PDB file of C-alpha atoms in Angstrom:
ATOM      1  CA  UNK A  17     -21.654 183.447  20.114  1.00  0.00           C
ATOM      2  CA  UNK A  18     -24.148 181.800  17.794  1.00  0.00           C
ATOM      3  CA  UNK A  19     -24.451 180.436  14.266  1.00  0.00           C
ATOM      4  CA  UNK A  20     -26.736 182.421  12.001  1.00  0.00           C
ATOM      5  CA  UNK A  21     -27.536 183.145   8.391  1.00  0.00           C
ATOM      6  CA  UNK A  22     -26.318 186.393   6.904  1.00  0.00           C
ATOM      7  CA  UNK A  23     -29.914 187.612   6.605  1.00  0.00           C
ATOM      8  CA  UNK A  24     -30.417 187.546  10.395  1.00  0.00           C
ATOM      9  CA  UNK A  25     -30.787 190.857  12.249  1.00  0.00           C
ATOM     10  CA  UNK A  26     -27.550 191.765  13.997  1.00  0.00           C
ATOM     11  CA  UNK A  27     -27.120 193.755  17.170  1.00  0.00           C
ATOM     12  CA  UNK A  28     -29.387 196.515  18.402  1.00  0.00           C
ATOM     13  CA  UNK A  29     -31.133 199.076  16.172  1.00  0.00           C
ATOM     14  CA  UNK A  30     -29.897 201.766  18.559  1.00  0.00           C
ATOM     15  CA  UNK A  31     -26.229 200.895  18.119  1.00  0.00           C
ATOM     16  CA  UNK A  32     -23.756 199.237  15.781  1.00  0.00           C
ATOM     17  CA  UNK A  33     -24.258 195.510  15.112  1.00  0.00           C
ATOM     18  CA  UNK A  34     -22.125 192.832  16.695  1.00  0.00           C
ATOM     19  CA  UNK A  35     -19.261 191.817  14.384  1.00  0.00           C
ATOM     20  CA  UNK A  36     -19.584 188.765  12.157  1.00  0.00           C
ATOM     21  CA  UNK A  37     -16.550 186.548  11.564  1.00  0.00           C
ATOM     22  CA  UNK A  38     -15.728 183.551   9.372  1.00  0.00           C
ATOM     23  CA  UNK A  39     -13.735 180.518  10.491  1.00  0.00           C
ATOM     24  CA  UNK A  40     -11.165 178.599   8.446  1.00  0.00           C
ATOM     25  CA  UNK A  41      -9.844 175.136   9.327  1.00  0.00           C
ATOM     26  CA  UNK A  42      -7.255 173.203   7.298  1.00  0.00           C
ATOM     27  CA  UNK A  43      -7.741 175.584   4.365  1.00  0.00           C
ATOM     28  CA  UNK A  44     -11.524 175.281   4.233  1.00  0.00           C
ATOM     29  CA  UNK A  45     -13.716 178.273   5.082  1.00  0.00           C
ATOM     30  CA  UNK A  46     -16.970 177.284   6.738  1.00  0.00           C
ATOM     31  CA  UNK A  47     -20.227 178.552   5.243  1.00  0.00           C
ATOM     32  CA  UNK A  48     -21.697 179.411   8.646  1.00  0.00           C
ATOM     33  CA  UNK A  49     -20.858 182.844   9.987  1.00  0.00           C
ATOM     34  CA  UNK A  50     -20.452 183.597  13.663  1.00  0.00           C
ATOM     35  CA  UNK A  51     -21.847 186.623  15.427  1.00  0.00           C
ATOM     36  CA  UNK A  52     -19.670 187.859  18.303  1.00  0.00           C
ATOM     37  CA  UNK A  53     -22.088 189.016  20.970  1.00  0.00           C
ATOM     38  CA  UNK A  54     -21.027 191.544  23.657  1.00  0.00           C
ATOM     39  CA  UNK A  55     -21.320 188.927  26.403  1.00  0.00           C
ATOM     40  CA  UNK A  56     -18.888 186.536  24.693  1.00  0.00           C
ATOM     41  CA  UNK A  57     -15.675 185.673  26.519  1.00  0.00           C
ATOM     42  CA  UNK A  58     -12.519 184.154  25.075  1.00  0.00           C
ATOM     43  CA  UNK A  59     -13.298 180.625  26.283  1.00  0.00           C
ATOM     44  CA  UNK A  60     -16.712 180.756  24.588  1.00  0.00           C
ATOM     45  CA  UNK A  61     -15.058 181.800  21.348  1.00  0.00           C
ATOM     46  CA  UNK A  62     -12.543 178.959  21.431  1.00  0.00           C
ATOM     47  CA  UNK A  63     -15.245 176.412  22.339  1.00  0.00           C
ATOM     48  CA  UNK A  64     -17.378 177.587  19.414  1.00  0.00           C
ATOM     49  CA  UNK A  65     -14.415 177.278  17.058  1.00  0.00           C
ATOM     50  CA  UNK A  66     -13.761 173.714  18.216  1.00  0.00           C
ATOM     51  CA  UNK A  67     -17.411 172.874  17.708  1.00  0.00           C
ATOM     52  CA  UNK A  68     -17.383 174.248  14.152  1.00  0.00           C
ATOM     53  CA  UNK A  69     -14.252 172.234  13.346  1.00  0.00           C
ATOM     54  CA  UNK A  70     -15.681 169.083  14.992  1.00  0.00           C
ATOM     55  CA  UNK A  71     -12.871 169.024  17.520  1.00  0.00           C
ATOM     56  CA  UNK A  72     -13.282 167.812  21.081  1.00  0.00           C
ATOM     57  CA  UNK A  73     -13.463 170.423  23.828  1.00  0.00           C
ATOM     58  CA  UNK A  74     -10.146 169.271  25.333  1.00  0.00           C
ATOM     59  CA  UNK A  75      -8.244 169.711  22.044  1.00  0.00           C
ATOM     60  CA  UNK A  76      -5.802 172.631  22.348  1.00  0.00           C
ATOM     61  CA  UNK A  77      -6.293 175.119  19.537  1.00  0.00           C
ATOM     62  CA  UNK A  78      -5.015 178.538  18.509  1.00  0.00           C
ATOM     63  CA  UNK A  79      -7.141 181.127  16.704  1.00  0.00           C
ATOM     64  CA  UNK A  80      -5.184 183.362  14.358  1.00  0.00           C
ATOM     65  CA  UNK A  81      -6.464 186.588  12.790  1.00  0.00           C
ATOM     66  CA  UNK A  82      -5.606 186.208   9.104  1.00  0.00           C
ATOM     67  CA  UNK A  83      -6.496 189.848   8.401  1.00  0.00           C
ATOM     68  CA  UNK A  84      -4.070 190.902  11.148  1.00  0.00           C
ATOM     69  CA  UNK A  85      -1.032 188.900  10.052  1.00  0.00           C
ATOM     70  CA  UNK A  86      -1.478 185.947  12.388  1.00  0.00           C
ATOM     71  CA  UNK A  87      -2.188 187.808  15.600  1.00  0.00           C
ATOM     72  CA  UNK A  88      -3.492 185.420  18.253  1.00  0.00           C
ATOM     73  CA  UNK A  89      -7.091 186.022  19.326  1.00  0.00           C
ATOM     74  CA  UNK A  90      -7.029 186.770  23.051  1.00  0.00           C
ATOM     75  CA  UNK A  91     -10.058 189.036  23.367  1.00  0.00           C
ATOM     76  CA  UNK A  92     -13.287 188.692  21.319  1.00  0.00           C
ATOM     77  CA  UNK A  93     -13.736 192.473  21.505  1.00  0.00           C
ATOM     78  CA  UNK A  94     -10.729 192.827  19.204  1.00  0.00           C
ATOM     79  CA  UNK A  95     -12.581 191.170  16.343  1.00  0.00           C
ATOM     80  CA  UNK A  96     -13.948 193.243  13.493  1.00  0.00           C
ATOM     81  CA  UNK A  97     -16.825 192.576  11.164  1.00  0.00           C
ATOM     82  CA  UNK A  98     -15.881 190.329   8.232  1.00  0.00           C
ATOM     83  CA  UNK A  99     -12.664 188.981   9.735  1.00  0.00           C
ATOM     84  CA  UNK A 100     -11.353 185.556   8.770  1.00  0.00           C
ATOM     85  CA  UNK A 101     -10.097 183.491  11.724  1.00  0.00           C
ATOM     86  CA  UNK A 102      -7.911 180.434  11.190  1.00  0.00           C
ATOM     87  CA  UNK A 103      -8.342 177.496  13.565  1.00  0.00           C
ATOM     88  CA  UNK A 104      -5.086 175.658  14.220  1.00  0.00           C
ATOM     89  CA  UNK A 105      -4.769 172.572  16.353  1.00  0.00           C
ATOM     90  CA  UNK A 106      -2.127 173.121  18.995  1.00  0.00           C
ATOM     91  CA  UNK A 107      -1.360 175.626  21.724  1.00  0.00           C
ATOM     92  CA  UNK A 108       0.190 178.992  20.770  1.00  0.00           C
ATOM     93  CA  UNK A 109       3.584 177.982  22.135  1.00  0.00           C
ATOM     94  CA  UNK A 110       3.817 174.886  19.920  1.00  0.00           C
ATOM     95  CA  UNK A 111       6.332 175.078  17.079  1.00  0.00           C
ATOM     96  CA  UNK A 112       3.984 174.683  14.107  1.00  0.00           C
ATOM     97  CA  UNK A 113       1.666 177.416  15.427  1.00  0.00           C
ATOM     98  CA  UNK A 114       4.561 179.812  15.963  1.00  0.00           C
ATOM     99  CA  UNK A 115       5.837 178.963  12.469  1.00  0.00           C
ATOM    100  CA  UNK A 116       2.456 179.791  10.959  1.00  0.00           C
ATOM    101  CA  UNK A 117       2.406 183.142  12.744  1.00  0.00           C
ATOM    102  CA  UNK A 118       5.911 183.877  11.477  1.00  0.00           C
ATOM    103  CA  UNK A 119       4.798 183.034   7.942  1.00  0.00           C
ATOM    104  CA  UNK A 120       1.840 185.399   8.155  1.00  0.00           C
ATOM    105  CA  UNK A 121       3.943 188.197   9.646  1.00  0.00           C
ATOM    106  CA  UNK A 122       6.524 187.734   6.890  1.00  0.00           C
ATOM    107  CA  UNK A 123       3.851 188.112   4.236  1.00  0.00           C
ATOM    108  CA  UNK A 124       2.809 191.345   5.905  1.00  0.00           C
ATOM    109  CA  UNK A 125       6.334 192.786   5.862  1.00  0.00           C
ATOM    110  CA  UNK A 126       6.604 192.013   2.147  1.00  0.00           C
ATOM    111  CA  UNK A 127       3.426 194.006   1.409  1.00  0.00           C
ATOM    112  CA  UNK A 128       4.287 197.645   2.188  1.00  0.00           C
ATOM    113  CA  UNK A 129       1.226 198.850   0.338  1.00  0.00           C
ATOM    114  CA  UNK A 130      -1.020 196.910   2.708  1.00  0.00           C
ATOM    115  CA  UNK A 131       0.795 198.338   5.715  1.00  0.00           C
ATOM    116  CA  UNK A 132       0.390 201.878   4.417  1.00  0.00           C
ATOM    117  CA  UNK A 133      -3.309 201.247   3.816  1.00  0.00           C
ATOM    118  CA  UNK A 134      -3.778 199.855   7.338  1.00  0.00           C
ATOM    119  CA  UNK A 135      -1.955 202.821   8.858  1.00  0.00           C
ATOM    120  CA  UNK A 136      -4.057 205.271   6.840  1.00  0.00           C
ATOM    121  CA  UNK A 137      -7.230 203.518   7.956  1.00  0.00           C
ATOM    122  CA  UNK A 138      -6.072 203.717  11.576  1.00  0.00           C
ATOM    123  CA  UNK A 139      -5.451 207.459  11.304  1.00  0.00           C
ATOM    124  CA  UNK A 140      -8.816 207.966   9.605  1.00  0.00           C
ATOM    125  CA  UNK A 141     -10.579 206.033  12.375  1.00  0.00           C
ATOM    126  CA  UNK A 142      -8.824 208.083  15.046  1.00  0.00           C
ATOM    127  CA  UNK A 143      -9.938 211.324  13.422  1.00  0.00           C
ATOM    128  CA  UNK A 144     -13.528 210.043  13.150  1.00  0.00           C
ATOM    129  CA  UNK A 145     -13.357 209.105  16.834  1.00  0.00           C
ATOM    130  CA  UNK A 146     -12.237 212.620  17.771  1.00  0.00           C
ATOM    131  CA  UNK A 147     -15.011 214.178  15.687  1.00  0.00           C
ATOM    132  CA  UNK A 148     -17.577 212.111  17.579  1.00  0.00           C
ATOM    133  CA  UNK A 149     -16.035 213.028  20.943  1.00  0.00           C
ATOM    134  CA  UNK A 150     -16.538 216.691  19.979  1.00  0.00           C
ATOM    135  CA  UNK A 151     -20.291 216.138  20.334  1.00  0.00           C
ATOM    136  CA  UNK A 152     -19.786 215.931  24.099  1.00  0.00           C
ATOM    137  CA  UNK A 153     -18.859 219.614  23.999  1.00  0.00           C
ATOM    138  CA  UNK A 154     -22.132 220.560  22.282  1.00  0.00           C
ATOM    139  CA  UNK A 155     -24.636 218.117  23.815  1.00  0.00           C
ATOM    140  CA  UNK A 156     -26.422 219.691  26.786  1.00  0.00           C
ATOM    141  CA  UNK A 157     -27.128 217.683  29.927  1.00  0.00           C
ATOM    142  CA  UNK A 158     -30.736 216.517  29.716  1.00  0.00           C
ATOM    143  CA  UNK A 159     -31.650 217.150  33.356  1.00  0.00           C
ATOM    144  CA  UNK A 160     -30.917 220.861  33.082  1.00  0.00           C
ATOM    145  CA  UNK A 161     -32.664 221.189  29.739  1.00  0.00           C
ATOM    146  CA  UNK A 162     -35.782 219.493  31.140  1.00  0.00           C
ATOM    147  CA  UNK A 163     -35.794 221.974  34.030  1.00  0.00           C
ATOM    148  CA  UNK A 164     -35.577 224.962  31.715  1.00  0.00           C
ATOM    149  CA  UNK A 165     -32.025 225.979  32.630  1.00  0.00           C
ATOM    150  CA  UNK A 166     -30.458 228.170  29.929  1.00  0.00           C
ATOM    151  CA  UNK A 167     -27.713 227.938  28.979  1.00  0.00           C
ATOM    152  CA  UNK A 168     -27.290 224.379  30.261  1.00  0.00           C
ATOM    153  CA  UNK A 169     -23.875 222.817  30.760  1.00  0.00           C
ATOM    154  CA  UNK A 170     -22.609 220.256  28.255  1.00  0.00           C
ATOM    155  CA  UNK A 171     -21.638 216.664  28.964  1.00  0.00           C
ATOM    156  CA  UNK A 172     -17.985 217.657  28.509  1.00  0.00           C
ATOM    157  CA  UNK A 173     -18.397 220.454  31.079  1.00  0.00           C
ATOM    158  CA  UNK A 174     -19.613 217.872  33.588  1.00  0.00           C
ATOM    159  CA  UNK A 175     -16.786 215.433  32.839  1.00  0.00           C
ATOM    160  CA  UNK A 176     -14.170 218.176  33.104  1.00  0.00           C
ATOM    161  CA  UNK A 177     -15.038 219.177  36.659  1.00  0.00           C
ATOM    162  CA  UNK A 178     -15.239 215.503  37.659  1.00  0.00           C
ATOM    163  CA  UNK A 179     -11.666 215.152  36.392  1.00  0.00           C
ATOM    164  CA  UNK A 180     -10.611 218.107  38.511  1.00  0.00           C
ATOM    165  CA  UNK A 181     -12.213 216.388  41.508  1.00  0.00           C
ATOM    166  CA  UNK A 182     -10.090 213.322  40.786  1.00  0.00           C
ATOM    167  CA  UNK A 183      -6.968 215.482  40.919  1.00  0.00           C
ATOM    168  CA  UNK A 184      -7.908 216.411  44.488  1.00  0.00           C
ATOM    169  CA  UNK A 185      -7.607 212.806  45.679  1.00  0.00           C
ATOM    170  CA  UNK A 186      -5.067 212.158  48.417  1.00  0.00           C
ATOM    171  CA  UNK A 187      -3.975 208.584  47.790  1.00  0.00           C
ATOM    172  CA  UNK A 188      -2.629 208.252  51.332  1.00  0.00           C
ATOM    173  CA  UNK A 189      -6.100 208.594  52.827  1.00  0.00           C
ATOM    174  CA  UNK A 190      -8.527 207.844  49.994  1.00  0.00           C
ATOM    175  CA  UNK A 191      -7.560 204.196  49.471  1.00  0.00           C
ATOM    176  CA  UNK A 192      -7.742 204.407  45.668  1.00  0.00           C
ATOM    177  CA  UNK A 193      -5.491 204.853  42.646  1.00  0.00           C
ATOM    178  CA  UNK A 194      -5.687 208.573  41.821  1.00  0.00           C
ATOM    179  CA  UNK A 195      -4.564 208.260  38.201  1.00  0.00           C
ATOM    180  CA  UNK A 196      -7.102 205.522  37.492  1.00  0.00           C
ATOM    181  CA  UNK A 197      -9.902 207.670  38.915  1.00  0.00           C
ATOM    182  CA  UNK A 198      -8.795 210.564  36.727  1.00  0.00           C
ATOM    183  CA  UNK A 199      -8.780 208.424  33.594  1.00  0.00           C
ATOM    184  CA  UNK A 200     -12.159 206.933  34.476  1.00  0.00           C
ATOM    185  CA  UNK A 201     -13.714 210.354  35.026  1.00  0.00           C
ATOM    186  CA  UNK A 202     -12.516 211.441  31.587  1.00  0.00           C
ATOM    187  CA  UNK A 203     -14.119 208.495  29.749  1.00  0.00           C
ATOM    188  CA  UNK A 204     -17.135 207.525  31.892  1.00  0.00           C
ATOM    189  CA  UNK A 205     -19.723 209.358  29.718  1.00  0.00           C
ATOM    190  CA  UNK A 206     -17.970 208.818  26.387  1.00  0.00           C
ATOM    191  CA  UNK A 207     -20.844 206.699  25.032  1.00  0.00           C
ATOM    192  CA  UNK A 208     -23.119 209.726  25.326  1.00  0.00           C
ATOM    193  CA  UNK A 209     -21.327 211.216  22.321  1.00  0.00           C
ATOM    194  CA  UNK A 210     -23.437 208.749  20.309  1.00  0.00           C
ATOM    195  CA  UNK A 211     -26.530 207.916  22.390  1.00  0.00           C
ATOM    196  CA  UNK A 212     -26.954 211.256  24.169  1.00  0.00           C
ATOM    197  CA  UNK A 213     -27.625 211.903  27.855  1.00  0.00           C
ATOM    198  CA  UNK A 214     -30.357 209.387  28.761  1.00  0.00           C
ATOM    199  CA  UNK A 215     -32.066 210.072  32.096  1.00  0.00           C
ATOM    200  CA  UNK A 216     -34.333 207.834  34.213  1.00  0.00           C
ATOM    201  CA  UNK A 217     -37.269 209.944  33.001  1.00  0.00           C
ATOM    202  CA  UNK A 218     -36.753 209.267  29.288  1.00  0.00           C
ATOM    203  CA  UNK A 219     -38.715 206.002  29.193  1.00  0.00           C
ATOM    204  CA  UNK A 220     -35.613 203.886  28.512  1.00  0.00           C
ATOM    205  CA  UNK A 221     -35.025 200.852  30.730  1.00  0.00           C
ATOM    206  CA  UNK A 222     -31.750 200.457  32.600  1.00  0.00           C
ATOM    207  CA  UNK A 223     -30.971 197.367  30.507  1.00  0.00           C
ATOM    208  CA  UNK A 224     -31.691 199.119  27.203  1.00  0.00           C
ATOM    209  CA  UNK A 225     -29.641 202.147  28.230  1.00  0.00           C
ATOM    210  CA  UNK A 226     -26.693 199.916  29.084  1.00  0.00           C
ATOM    211  CA  UNK A 227     -27.014 198.038  25.765  1.00  0.00           C
ATOM    212  CA  UNK A 228     -27.089 201.251  23.756  1.00  0.00           C
ATOM    213  CA  UNK A 229     -24.094 202.661  25.573  1.00  0.00           C
ATOM    214  CA  UNK A 230     -22.125 199.408  25.320  1.00  0.00           C
ATOM    215  CA  UNK A 231     -22.779 199.241  21.578  1.00  0.00           C
ATOM    216  CA  UNK A 232     -21.651 202.849  21.267  1.00  0.00           C
ATOM    217  CA  UNK A 233     -18.419 202.129  23.141  1.00  0.00           C
ATOM    218  CA  UNK A 234     -17.741 199.090  20.987  1.00  0.00           C
ATOM    219  CA  UNK A 235     -18.224 201.196  17.874  1.00  0.00           C
ATOM    220  CA  UNK A 236     -15.778 203.800  19.160  1.00  0.00           C
ATOM    221  CA  UNK A 237     -13.159 201.372  20.466  1.00  0.00           C
ATOM    222  CA  UNK A 238     -13.487 198.537  17.962  1.00  0.00           C
ATOM    223  CA  UNK A 239     -14.679 200.019  14.674  1.00  0.00           C
ATOM    224  CA  UNK A 240     -12.899 203.377  14.861  1.00  0.00           C
ATOM    225  CA  UNK A 241      -9.854 202.759  17.061  1.00  0.00           C
ATOM    226  CA  UNK A 242      -9.379 199.111  16.065  1.00  0.00           C
ATOM    227  CA  UNK A 243      -9.017 197.710  19.591  1.00  0.00           C
ATOM    228  CA  UNK A 244      -5.569 199.183  20.015  1.00  0.00           C
ATOM    229  CA  UNK A 245      -4.159 198.928  23.550  1.00  0.00           C
ATOM    230  CA  UNK A 246      -5.329 202.497  24.088  1.00  0.00           C
ATOM    231  CA  UNK A 247      -8.844 201.624  22.906  1.00  0.00           C
ATOM    232  CA  UNK A 248      -8.913 198.587  25.180  1.00  0.00           C
ATOM    233  CA  UNK A 249      -7.938 200.805  28.101  1.00  0.00           C
ATOM    234  CA  UNK A 250     -10.754 203.252  27.316  1.00  0.00           C
ATOM    235  CA  UNK A 251     -13.319 200.459  27.049  1.00  0.00           C
ATOM    236  CA  UNK A 252     -12.023 198.764  30.192  1.00  0.00           C
ATOM    237  CA  UNK A 253     -12.281 201.980  32.211  1.00  0.00           C
ATOM    238  CA  UNK A 254     -15.825 202.563  30.965  1.00  0.00           C
ATOM    239  CA  UNK A 255     -16.826 198.980  31.760  1.00  0.00           C
ATOM    240  CA  UNK A 256     -15.258 199.163  35.225  1.00  0.00           C
ATOM    241  CA  UNK A 257     -17.248 202.318  35.939  1.00  0.00           C
ATOM    242  CA  UNK A 258     -20.500 200.833  34.636  1.00  0.00           C
ATOM    243  CA  UNK A 259     -20.114 197.683  36.710  1.00  0.00           C
ATOM    244  CA  UNK A 260     -18.924 199.615  39.798  1.00  0.00           C
ATOM    245  CA  UNK A 261     -16.464 196.765  40.246  1.00  0.00           C
ATOM    246  CA  UNK A 262     -13.634 198.618  42.045  1.00  0.00           C
ATOM    247  CA  UNK A 263     -13.153 201.204  44.792  1.00  0.00           C
ATOM    248  CA  UNK A 264     -12.076 203.630  42.066  1.00  0.00           C
ATOM    249  CA  UNK A 265     -15.365 203.148  40.232  1.00  0.00           C
ATOM    250  CA  UNK A 266     -17.359 203.730  43.425  1.00  0.00           C
ATOM    251  CA  UNK A 267     -15.500 206.970  44.093  1.00  0.00           C
ATOM    252  CA  UNK A 268     -15.938 208.241  40.528  1.00  0.00           C
ATOM    253  CA  UNK A 269     -19.659 207.482  40.785  1.00  0.00           C
ATOM    254  CA  UNK A 270     -19.696 209.671  43.894  1.00  0.00           C
ATOM    255  CA  UNK A 271     -17.952 212.379  41.872  1.00  0.00           C
ATOM    256  CA  UNK A 272     -20.626 212.027  39.185  1.00  0.00           C
ATOM    257  CA  UNK A 273     -23.462 212.646  41.632  1.00  0.00           C
ATOM    258  CA  UNK A 274     -21.622 215.342  43.555  1.00  0.00           C
ATOM    259  CA  UNK A 275     -20.707 217.331  40.449  1.00  0.00           C
ATOM    260  CA  UNK A 276     -24.394 217.333  39.548  1.00  0.00           C
ATOM    261  CA  UNK A 277     -25.563 218.774  42.854  1.00  0.00           C
ATOM    262  CA  UNK A 278     -22.764 221.348  42.905  1.00  0.00           C
ATOM    263  CA  UNK A 279     -24.014 222.486  39.513  1.00  0.00           C
ATOM    264  CA  UNK A 280     -27.593 222.424  40.785  1.00  0.00           C
ATOM    265  CA  UNK A 281     -26.728 224.803  43.614  1.00  0.00           C
ATOM    266  CA  UNK A 282     -24.868 227.080  41.231  1.00  0.00           C
ATOM    267  CA  UNK A 283     -27.914 227.186  38.938  1.00  0.00           C
ATOM    268  CA  UNK A 284     -30.195 227.858  41.907  1.00  0.00           C
ATOM    269  CA  UNK A 285     -28.062 230.894  42.713  1.00  0.00           C
ATOM    270  CA  UNK A 286     -27.498 232.218  39.182  1.00  0.00           C
ATOM    271  CA  UNK A 287     -30.878 231.409  37.626  1.00  0.00           C
ATOM    272  CA  UNK A 288     -33.064 231.916  40.705  1.00  0.00           C
ATOM    273  CA  UNK A 289     -34.662 228.472  40.345  1.00  0.00           C
ATOM    274  CA  UNK A 290     -35.328 225.596  42.746  1.00  0.00           C
ATOM    275  CA  UNK A 291     -33.766 222.282  41.800  1.00  0.00           C
ATOM    276  CA  UNK A 292     -34.672 220.177  44.820  1.00  0.00           C
ATOM    277  CA  UNK A 293     -35.196 217.053  42.672  1.00  0.00           C
ATOM    278  CA  UNK A 294     -31.457 216.757  42.098  1.00  0.00           C
ATOM    279  CA  UNK A 295     -30.632 216.977  45.788  1.00  0.00           C
ATOM    280  CA  UNK A 296     -33.419 214.615  46.835  1.00  0.00           C
ATOM    281  CA  UNK A 297     -32.379 212.041  44.233  1.00  0.00           C
ATOM    282  CA  UNK A 298     -28.836 211.786  45.601  1.00  0.00           C
ATOM    283  CA  UNK A 299     -29.439 212.246  49.323  1.00  0.00           C
ATOM    284  CA  UNK A 300     -27.906 209.399  51.353  1.00  0.00           C
ATOM    285  CA  UNK A 301     -26.285 207.808  48.300  1.00  0.00           C
ATOM    286  CA  UNK A 302     -22.728 209.079  48.757  1.00  0.00           C
ATOM    287  CA  UNK A 303     -20.271 206.524  50.129  1.00  0.00           C
ATOM    288  CA  UNK A 304     -16.716 207.849  50.176  1.00  0.00           C
ATOM    289  CA  UNK A 305     -15.759 209.921  53.247  1.00  0.00           C
ATOM    290  CA  UNK A 306     -14.053 212.571  51.151  1.00  0.00           C
ATOM    291  CA  UNK A 307     -17.182 213.175  49.092  1.00  0.00           C
ATOM    292  CA  UNK A 308     -19.587 212.965  52.029  1.00  0.00           C
ATOM    293  CA  UNK A 309     -17.579 215.777  53.667  1.00  0.00           C
ATOM    294  CA  UNK A 310     -18.009 217.837  50.497  1.00  0.00           C
ATOM    295  CA  UNK A 311     -21.744 217.072  50.474  1.00  0.00           C
ATOM    296  CA  UNK A 312     -22.168 218.198  54.065  1.00  0.00           C
ATOM    297  CA  UNK A 313     -20.430 221.488  53.316  1.00  0.00           C
ATOM    298  CA  UNK A 314     -22.527 221.968  50.170  1.00  0.00           C
ATOM    299  CA  UNK A 315     -25.746 221.341  52.116  1.00  0.00           C
ATOM    300  CA  UNK A 316     -24.706 223.980  54.634  1.00  0.00           C
ATOM    301  CA  UNK A 317     -23.926 226.435  51.851  1.00  0.00           C
ATOM    302  CA  UNK A 318     -27.290 225.772  50.228  1.00  0.00           C
ATOM    303  CA  UNK A 319     -29.170 226.202  53.515  1.00  0.00           C
ATOM    304  CA  UNK A 320     -27.417 229.536  54.058  1.00  0.00           C
ATOM    305  CA  UNK A 321     -28.210 230.663  50.512  1.00  0.00           C
ATOM    306  CA  UNK A 322     -31.890 229.776  50.859  1.00  0.00           C
ATOM    307  CA  UNK A 323     -32.092 231.547  54.235  1.00  0.00           C
ATOM    308  CA  UNK A 324     -30.747 234.731  52.678  1.00  0.00           C
ATOM    309  CA  UNK A 325     -33.296 234.560  49.858  1.00  0.00           C
ATOM    310  CA  UNK A 326     -36.195 234.094  52.248  1.00  0.00           C
TER     311      UNK A 326
END
């Protein structure tokens, strides 16, 4: 998080800007705005708030979202552009903090018009989200397009068969949570509904690709879905996949590569083309025993197919 003037450039030109929030302490709203960067964690946010209010780092404070009826800030990714955050001295469990939250919630319940407006905005954001997701059904996978395959599969086609692969997991032997893999497969390319299917040959660095996709996911989950628990789950699954931080993420990454080479073989057969680049680029990179067994069988099938053609 950093202080900045409102004229400063926010975020990345390829994605939505990072949200800007205002802080209020003892009734006074500070002139300086705060930009919530993607790398910010909750401790950073609270430390920045203490610094703005000239409080020592060991002072317990609570940050309340005034635009969300006193909800306690527990995750910076929940914050939306233009929000007003109240700094209160004291831990959340202290009586005066709880009383303030009750006061704010009571004001919300006495404003049915505001509740209806918030609900309508939530429904509108959900519909916008679903419209954007539809682009996955129409956006063709870049690798096939670049190799002249027509008609090329869509991103949604790819994600669908990965999800079917997840359903084939035997939890007793695979050592992973089957349901989590299924959910991860469904959302892992969701950012491509906004940024498209970026390949290593598109001249975009790994870092820039990740930034674009992260900004896209924040737009979907924060700006459109409002960081609901469901939105947080979607973002968390995407982030887990990107960081390859769990056995489930490693397996789904194997699914991602394997689905690609299965499709490559199917195109070789149906379109009478050679797509060796896709096989060479994944060779030796599969880790999970279940998927390596599939790869071995696919290689045998491909060798047989090529022998017949020759």
